[in-house]
Coordinates of C-alpha atoms and ligand atoms in Angstrom, one line a residue:
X199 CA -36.2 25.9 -23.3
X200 CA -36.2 23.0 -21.1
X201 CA -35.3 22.6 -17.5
X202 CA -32.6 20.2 -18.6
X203 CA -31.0 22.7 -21.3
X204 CA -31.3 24.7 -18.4
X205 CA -29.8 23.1 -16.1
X206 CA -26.7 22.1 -18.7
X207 CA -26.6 26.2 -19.2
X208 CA -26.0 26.9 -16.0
X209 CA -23.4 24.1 -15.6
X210 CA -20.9 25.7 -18.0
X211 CA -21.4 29.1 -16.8
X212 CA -20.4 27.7 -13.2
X213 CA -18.0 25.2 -13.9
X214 CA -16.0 28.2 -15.4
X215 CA -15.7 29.5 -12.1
X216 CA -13.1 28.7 -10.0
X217 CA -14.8 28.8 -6.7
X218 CA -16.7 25.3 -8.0
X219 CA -12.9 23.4 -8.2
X220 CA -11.9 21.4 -5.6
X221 CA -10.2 24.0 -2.8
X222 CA -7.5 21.5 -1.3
X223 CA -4.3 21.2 -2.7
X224 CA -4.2 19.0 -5.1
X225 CA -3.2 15.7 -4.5
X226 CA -1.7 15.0 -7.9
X227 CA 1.3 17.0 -6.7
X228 CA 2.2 14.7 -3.6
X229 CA 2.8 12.3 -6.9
X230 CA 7.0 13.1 -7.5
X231 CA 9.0 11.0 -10.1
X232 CA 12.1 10.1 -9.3
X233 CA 14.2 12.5 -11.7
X234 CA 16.7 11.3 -14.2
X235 CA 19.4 13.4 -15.2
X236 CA 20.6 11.0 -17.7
X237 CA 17.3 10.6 -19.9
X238 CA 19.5 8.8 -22.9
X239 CA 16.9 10.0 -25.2
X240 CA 16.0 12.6 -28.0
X241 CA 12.7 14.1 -26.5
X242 CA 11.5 14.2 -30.9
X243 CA 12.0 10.5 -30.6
X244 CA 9.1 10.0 -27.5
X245 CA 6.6 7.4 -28.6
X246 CA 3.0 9.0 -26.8
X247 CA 0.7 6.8 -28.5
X248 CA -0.9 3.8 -27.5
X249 CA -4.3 1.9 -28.4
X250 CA -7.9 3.0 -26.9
X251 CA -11.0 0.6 -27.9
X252 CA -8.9 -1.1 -30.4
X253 CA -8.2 2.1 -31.9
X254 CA -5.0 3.5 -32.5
X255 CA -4.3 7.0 -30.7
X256 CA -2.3 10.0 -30.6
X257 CA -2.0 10.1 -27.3
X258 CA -3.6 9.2 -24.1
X259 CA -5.7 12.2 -23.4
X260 CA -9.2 12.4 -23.7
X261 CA -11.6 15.1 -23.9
X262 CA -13.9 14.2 -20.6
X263 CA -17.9 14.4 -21.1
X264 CA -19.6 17.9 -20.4
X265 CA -21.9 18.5 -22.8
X266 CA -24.8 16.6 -25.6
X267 CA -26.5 19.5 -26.8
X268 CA -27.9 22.8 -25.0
X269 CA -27.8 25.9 -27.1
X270 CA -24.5 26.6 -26.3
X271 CA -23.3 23.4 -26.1
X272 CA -24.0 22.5 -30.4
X273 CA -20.8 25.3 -30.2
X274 CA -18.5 23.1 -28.0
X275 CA -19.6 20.1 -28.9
X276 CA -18.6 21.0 -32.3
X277 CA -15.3 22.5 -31.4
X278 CA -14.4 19.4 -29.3
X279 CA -15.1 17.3 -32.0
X280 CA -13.3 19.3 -34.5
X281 CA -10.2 19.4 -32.2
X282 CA -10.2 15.6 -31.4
X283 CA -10.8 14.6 -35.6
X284 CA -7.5 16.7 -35.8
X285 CA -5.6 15.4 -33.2
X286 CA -6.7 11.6 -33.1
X287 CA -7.7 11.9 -29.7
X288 CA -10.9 10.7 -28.0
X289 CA -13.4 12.8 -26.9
X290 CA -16.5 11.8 -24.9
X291 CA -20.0 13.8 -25.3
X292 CA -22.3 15.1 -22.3
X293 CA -25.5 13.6 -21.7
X294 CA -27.5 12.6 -24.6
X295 CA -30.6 12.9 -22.2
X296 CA -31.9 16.4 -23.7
X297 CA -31.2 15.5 -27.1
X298 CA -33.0 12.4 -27.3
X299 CA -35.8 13.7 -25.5
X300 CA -36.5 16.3 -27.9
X301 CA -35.4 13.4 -30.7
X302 CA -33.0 16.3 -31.7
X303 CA -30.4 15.8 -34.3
X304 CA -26.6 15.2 -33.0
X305 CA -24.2 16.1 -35.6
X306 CA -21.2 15.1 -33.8
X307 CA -20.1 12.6 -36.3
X308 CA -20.5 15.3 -39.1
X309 CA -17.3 16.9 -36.9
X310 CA -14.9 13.8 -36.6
X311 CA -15.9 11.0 -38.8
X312 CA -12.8 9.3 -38.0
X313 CA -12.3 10.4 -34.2
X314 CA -13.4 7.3 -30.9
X315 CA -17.0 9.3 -29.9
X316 CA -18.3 8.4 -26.7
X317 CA -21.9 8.7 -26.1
X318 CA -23.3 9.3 -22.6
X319 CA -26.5 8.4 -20.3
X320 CA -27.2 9.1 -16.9
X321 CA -27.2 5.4 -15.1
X322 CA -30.6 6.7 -13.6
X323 CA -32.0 7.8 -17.0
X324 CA -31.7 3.7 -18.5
X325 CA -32.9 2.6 -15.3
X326 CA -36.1 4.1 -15.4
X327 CA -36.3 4.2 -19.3
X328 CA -34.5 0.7 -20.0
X329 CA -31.9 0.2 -22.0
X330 CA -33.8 1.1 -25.6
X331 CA -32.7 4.2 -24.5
X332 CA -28.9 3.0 -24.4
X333 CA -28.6 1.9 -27.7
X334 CA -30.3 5.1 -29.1
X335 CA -28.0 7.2 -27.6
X336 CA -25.1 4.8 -29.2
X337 CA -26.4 5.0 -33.0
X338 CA -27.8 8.5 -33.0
X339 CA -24.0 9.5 -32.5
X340 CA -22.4 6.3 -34.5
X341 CA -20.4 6.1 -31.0
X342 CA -18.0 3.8 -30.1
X343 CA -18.7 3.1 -26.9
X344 CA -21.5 4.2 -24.2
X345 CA -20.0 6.3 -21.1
X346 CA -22.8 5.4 -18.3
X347 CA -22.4 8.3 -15.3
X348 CA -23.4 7.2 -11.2
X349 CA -23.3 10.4 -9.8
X350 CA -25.6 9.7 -6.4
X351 CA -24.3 12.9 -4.8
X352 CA -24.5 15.5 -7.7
X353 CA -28.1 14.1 -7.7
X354 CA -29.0 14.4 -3.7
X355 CA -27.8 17.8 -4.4
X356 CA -29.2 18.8 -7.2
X357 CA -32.7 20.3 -6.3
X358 CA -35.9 17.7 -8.1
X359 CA -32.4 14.9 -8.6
X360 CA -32.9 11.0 -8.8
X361 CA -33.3 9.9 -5.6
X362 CA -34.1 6.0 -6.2
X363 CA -30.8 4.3 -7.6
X364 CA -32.2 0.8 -6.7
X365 CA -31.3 -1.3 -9.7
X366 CA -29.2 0.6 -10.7
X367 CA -26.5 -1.9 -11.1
X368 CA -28.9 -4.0 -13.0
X369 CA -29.4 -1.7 -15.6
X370 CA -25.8 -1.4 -16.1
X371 CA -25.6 -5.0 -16.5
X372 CA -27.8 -5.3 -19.5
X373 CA -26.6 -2.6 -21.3
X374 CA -22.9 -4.6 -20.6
X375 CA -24.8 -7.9 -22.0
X376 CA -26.7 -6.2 -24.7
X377 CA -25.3 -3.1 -26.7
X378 CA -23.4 -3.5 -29.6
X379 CA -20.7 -1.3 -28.0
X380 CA -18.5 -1.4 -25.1
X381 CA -19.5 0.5 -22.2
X382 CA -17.6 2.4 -19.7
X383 CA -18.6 3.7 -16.6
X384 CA -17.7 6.4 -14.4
X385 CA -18.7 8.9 -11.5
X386 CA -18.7 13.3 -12.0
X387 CA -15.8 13.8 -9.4
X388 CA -16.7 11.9 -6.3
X389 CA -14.8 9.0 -7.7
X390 CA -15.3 5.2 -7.9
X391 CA -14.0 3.2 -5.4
X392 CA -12.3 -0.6 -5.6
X393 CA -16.0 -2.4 -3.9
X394 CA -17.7 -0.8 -6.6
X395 CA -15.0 -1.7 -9.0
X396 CA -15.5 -5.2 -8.3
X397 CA -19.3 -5.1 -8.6
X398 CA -18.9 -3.3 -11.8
X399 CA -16.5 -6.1 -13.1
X400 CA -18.9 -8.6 -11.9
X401 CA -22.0 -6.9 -14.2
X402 CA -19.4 -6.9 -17.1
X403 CA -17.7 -3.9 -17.0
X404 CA -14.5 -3.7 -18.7
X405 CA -13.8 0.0 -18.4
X406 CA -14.0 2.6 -15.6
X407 CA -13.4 6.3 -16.3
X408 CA -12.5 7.5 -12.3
X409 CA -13.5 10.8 -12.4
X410 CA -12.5 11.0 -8.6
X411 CA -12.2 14.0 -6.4
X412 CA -9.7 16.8 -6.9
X413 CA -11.4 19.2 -10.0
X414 CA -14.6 20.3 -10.8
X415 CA -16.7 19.6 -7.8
X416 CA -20.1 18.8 -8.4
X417 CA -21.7 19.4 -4.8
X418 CA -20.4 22.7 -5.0
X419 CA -22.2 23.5 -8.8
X420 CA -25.6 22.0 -7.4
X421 CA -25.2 23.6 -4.4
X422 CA -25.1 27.2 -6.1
X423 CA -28.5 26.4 -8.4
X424 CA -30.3 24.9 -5.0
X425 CA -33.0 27.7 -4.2
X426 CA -34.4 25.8 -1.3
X427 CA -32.5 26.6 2.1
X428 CA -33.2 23.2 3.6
X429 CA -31.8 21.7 1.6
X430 CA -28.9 23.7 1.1
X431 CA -28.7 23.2 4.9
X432 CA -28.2 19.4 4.5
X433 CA -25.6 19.3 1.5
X434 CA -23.6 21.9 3.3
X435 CA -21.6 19.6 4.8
X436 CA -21.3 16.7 1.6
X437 CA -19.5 20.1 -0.2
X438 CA -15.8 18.1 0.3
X439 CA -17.2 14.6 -0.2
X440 CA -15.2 11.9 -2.2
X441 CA -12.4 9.9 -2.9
X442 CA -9.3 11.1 -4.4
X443 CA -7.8 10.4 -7.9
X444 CA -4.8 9.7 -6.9
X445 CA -5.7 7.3 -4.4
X446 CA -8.1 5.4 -6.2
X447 CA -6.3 4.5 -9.8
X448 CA -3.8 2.4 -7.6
X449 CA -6.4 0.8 -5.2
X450 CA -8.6 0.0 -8.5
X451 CA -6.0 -1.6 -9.8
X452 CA -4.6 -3.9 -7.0
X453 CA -8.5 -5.2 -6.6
X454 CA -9.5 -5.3 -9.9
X455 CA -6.5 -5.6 -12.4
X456 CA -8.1 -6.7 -15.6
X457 CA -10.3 -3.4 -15.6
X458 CA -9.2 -0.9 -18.0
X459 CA -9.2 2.8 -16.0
X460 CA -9.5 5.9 -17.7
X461 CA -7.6 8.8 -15.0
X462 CA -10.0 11.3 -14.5
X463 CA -10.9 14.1 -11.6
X464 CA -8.7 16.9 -11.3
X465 CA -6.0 16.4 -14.0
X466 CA -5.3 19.9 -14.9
X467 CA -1.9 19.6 -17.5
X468 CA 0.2 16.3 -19.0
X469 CA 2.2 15.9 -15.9
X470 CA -0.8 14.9 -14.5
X471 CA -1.8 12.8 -16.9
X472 CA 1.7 11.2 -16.9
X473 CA 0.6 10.4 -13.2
X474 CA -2.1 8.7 -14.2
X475 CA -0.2 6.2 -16.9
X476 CA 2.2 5.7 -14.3
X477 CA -0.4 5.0 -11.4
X478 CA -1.9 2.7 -13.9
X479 CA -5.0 4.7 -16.2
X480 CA -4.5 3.1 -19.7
X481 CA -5.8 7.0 -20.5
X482 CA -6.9 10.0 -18.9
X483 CA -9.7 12.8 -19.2
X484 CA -9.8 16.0 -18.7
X485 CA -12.9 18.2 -18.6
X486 CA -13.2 21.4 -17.5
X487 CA -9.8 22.6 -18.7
X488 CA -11.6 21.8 -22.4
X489 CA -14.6 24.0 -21.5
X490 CA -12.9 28.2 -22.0
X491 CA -11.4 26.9 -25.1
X492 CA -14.0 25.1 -26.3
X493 CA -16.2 28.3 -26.0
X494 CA -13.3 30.0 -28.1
X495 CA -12.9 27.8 -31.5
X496 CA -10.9 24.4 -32.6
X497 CA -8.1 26.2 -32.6
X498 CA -7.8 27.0 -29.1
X499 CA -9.1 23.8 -28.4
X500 CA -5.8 22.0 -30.2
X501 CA -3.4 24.8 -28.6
X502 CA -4.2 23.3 -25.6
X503 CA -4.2 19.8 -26.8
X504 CA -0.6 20.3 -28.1
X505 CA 0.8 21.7 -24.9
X506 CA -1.1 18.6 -22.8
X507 CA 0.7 16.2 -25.2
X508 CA 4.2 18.5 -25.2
X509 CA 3.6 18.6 -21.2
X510 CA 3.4 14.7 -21.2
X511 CA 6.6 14.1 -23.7
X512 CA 8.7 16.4 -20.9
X513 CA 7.6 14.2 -18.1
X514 CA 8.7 10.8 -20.6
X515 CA 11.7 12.6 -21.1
X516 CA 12.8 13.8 -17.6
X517 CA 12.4 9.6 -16.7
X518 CA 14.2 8.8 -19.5
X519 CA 10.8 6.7 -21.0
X520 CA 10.3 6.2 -24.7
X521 CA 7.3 5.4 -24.9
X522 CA 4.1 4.3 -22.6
X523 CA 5.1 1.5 -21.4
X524 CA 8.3 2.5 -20.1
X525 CA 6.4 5.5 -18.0
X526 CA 4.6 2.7 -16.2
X527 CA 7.3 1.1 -14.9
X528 CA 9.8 3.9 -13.5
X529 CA 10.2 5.1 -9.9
X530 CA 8.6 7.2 -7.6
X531 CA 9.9 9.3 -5.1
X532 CA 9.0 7.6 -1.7
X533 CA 8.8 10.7 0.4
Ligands
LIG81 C1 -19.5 21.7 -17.8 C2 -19.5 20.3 -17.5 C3 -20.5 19.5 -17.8 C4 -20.5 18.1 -17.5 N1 -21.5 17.2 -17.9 C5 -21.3 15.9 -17.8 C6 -22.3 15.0 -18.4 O1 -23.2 15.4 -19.0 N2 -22.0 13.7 -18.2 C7 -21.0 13.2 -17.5 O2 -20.8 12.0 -17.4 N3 -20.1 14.0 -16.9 C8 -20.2 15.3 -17.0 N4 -19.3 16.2 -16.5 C9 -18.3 15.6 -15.6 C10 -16.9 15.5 -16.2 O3 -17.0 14.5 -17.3 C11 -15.8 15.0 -15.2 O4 -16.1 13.7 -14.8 C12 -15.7 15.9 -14.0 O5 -16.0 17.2 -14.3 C13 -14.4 15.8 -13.4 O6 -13.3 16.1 -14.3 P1 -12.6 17.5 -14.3 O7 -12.1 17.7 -12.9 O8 -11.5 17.3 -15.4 O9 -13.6 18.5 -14.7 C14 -19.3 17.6 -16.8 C15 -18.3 18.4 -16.5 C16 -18.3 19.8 -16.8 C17 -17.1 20.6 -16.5

């Protein structure tokens, strides 16, 4: 086994645990809709689909990158992908990194012929092994669009991580100019922030997943495998670092509002991912509440599924909105 399977091994088993989520309240619950008593709707009648890479959805909930093949990963992967071919939903696979190392075969496809597959690279991983890399990691999954992850403080962490990240932004810009898919970018829960928003845009982003502060918390996994105490000693005090989901979907959008956002960090159930239509995601991800299922079978894997899209129909319904773009427009409570 390699280090990386490894490494991915050991990242389920932790980010089961609840120790490794994000202690502080959640944030997403300071986020109140104004209630309406008078809906004027049948809640059968709610619309919850909408359009994700020209594709037409069921809803807009995604299954959030964890996992590209370890041992136990085929397993999820497969019951994520079955799940998501069933639901017409996206789903988004871990790093591809192990896999095309070891030029293994990824049967994703096999699981949801039908289904929007993203592929996923480390930003680091193209930017020392170019962007040939990329565009394997696109066709050996037939994806439909490349997720790119920056995750600078899951890797200071993270004993033998990258360390050099110049260029980085220049290897993202020529996988933007040069694959035959879209690409999207996005952090591991530390979140992306508006400056780097615009710089993304710039390099010809159209499409940031958030993946902010406020769920599984990455400094906290890497902490936990870290054997050497000095540097434990130096990320002890980076355990809490990052910038808030909540905080960031709006302040993306006010700088850069042509970028397409994908909610992510902390959603935990469909209210939450009604908070992130109405603070402006297009969609939002969810990871680690897929993982225990996804260990389970496809079926638990669309139980939970169903009662993310019931949970979101309740919130359209209790603000009286039919359908997506209705939910974008109603009020908040101001305090
Ligand atoms: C077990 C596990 C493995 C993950 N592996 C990856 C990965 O390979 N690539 C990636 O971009 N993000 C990875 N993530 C990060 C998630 O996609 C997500 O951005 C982050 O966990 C925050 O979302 P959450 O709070 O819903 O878990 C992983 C998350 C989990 C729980």
């Amino acid at each position: 086994m390699t280090d990386i399977t490894h490494r991915k091994i050991d990242h389920i088993a932790l980010a089961l645990k609840s120790e490794h989520q994000t202690q502080a309240l959640s944030t997403f619950d300071a986020v109140r809709f104004e209630h309406n008593a008078l809906p004027e709707l049948a809640l059968s009648e709610i619309d919850i689909s909408t359009h994700f890479l020209s594709q037409k959805i069921t809803a807009p909930i995604m299954i959030g990158a964890m996992t590209g093949g370890c041992d136990k990963g085929d397993i999820i992967n497969r019951h994520l992908a079955e799940a998501a071919e069933a639901c017409n939903i996206p789903m988004a696979v871990g790093s591809q990194r192990a896999a095309l190392e070891k030029n293994q075969n990824q049967s994703i496809r096999q699981h949801a012929p039908n289904a929007v597959i993203l592929g996923n690279l480390g930003a680091t991983q193209i930017q020392q092994q170019g962007i040939g890399l990329a565009q394997r990691a696109v066709e050996a999954i037939n994806a439909n669009a490349l997720v790119i992850h920056i995750n600078p403080l899951q890797e200071l962490v993270q004993q033998g991580g990258d360390r050099d990240w110049q260029q980085v932004l220049d290897a993202i810009y020529h996988c933007a100019d040069k694959l035959t898919v879209p690409v999207i970018v996005k952090e591991v829960g530390a979140g992306i922030s508006p400056s780097n928003a615009q710089k993304l845009e710039q390099a010809g982003i159209k499409w940031i997943e958030v993946a902010g502060r406020g769920g599984t918390n990455w400094a906290s996994i890497e902490l936990a495998r870290n054997q050497l105490p000095q540097e434990k000693s130096i990320a002890a005090p980076f355990i809490d670092w990052g910038m808030d989901t909540v905080a960031l979907i709006p302040a993306i959008n006010k700088t850069c509002p042509a970028l397409n956002l994908i909610g992510s960090g902390g959603v935990r159930h469909g209210l939450d991912v009604a908070r992130c239509i109405r603070l402006g995601a297009s969609v939002s991800a969810l990871a680690q509440p897929f993982l225990a299922p996804a260990l389970e079978s496809k079926e638990a894997v669309i139980e939970k599924i169903t009662v993310l899209q019931e949970q979101l129909r309740w919130a359209m319904f209790l603000t009286g909105s039919g359908n997506l773009q209705a939910l974008r427009k109603v009020p908040l409570q101001t305090q």
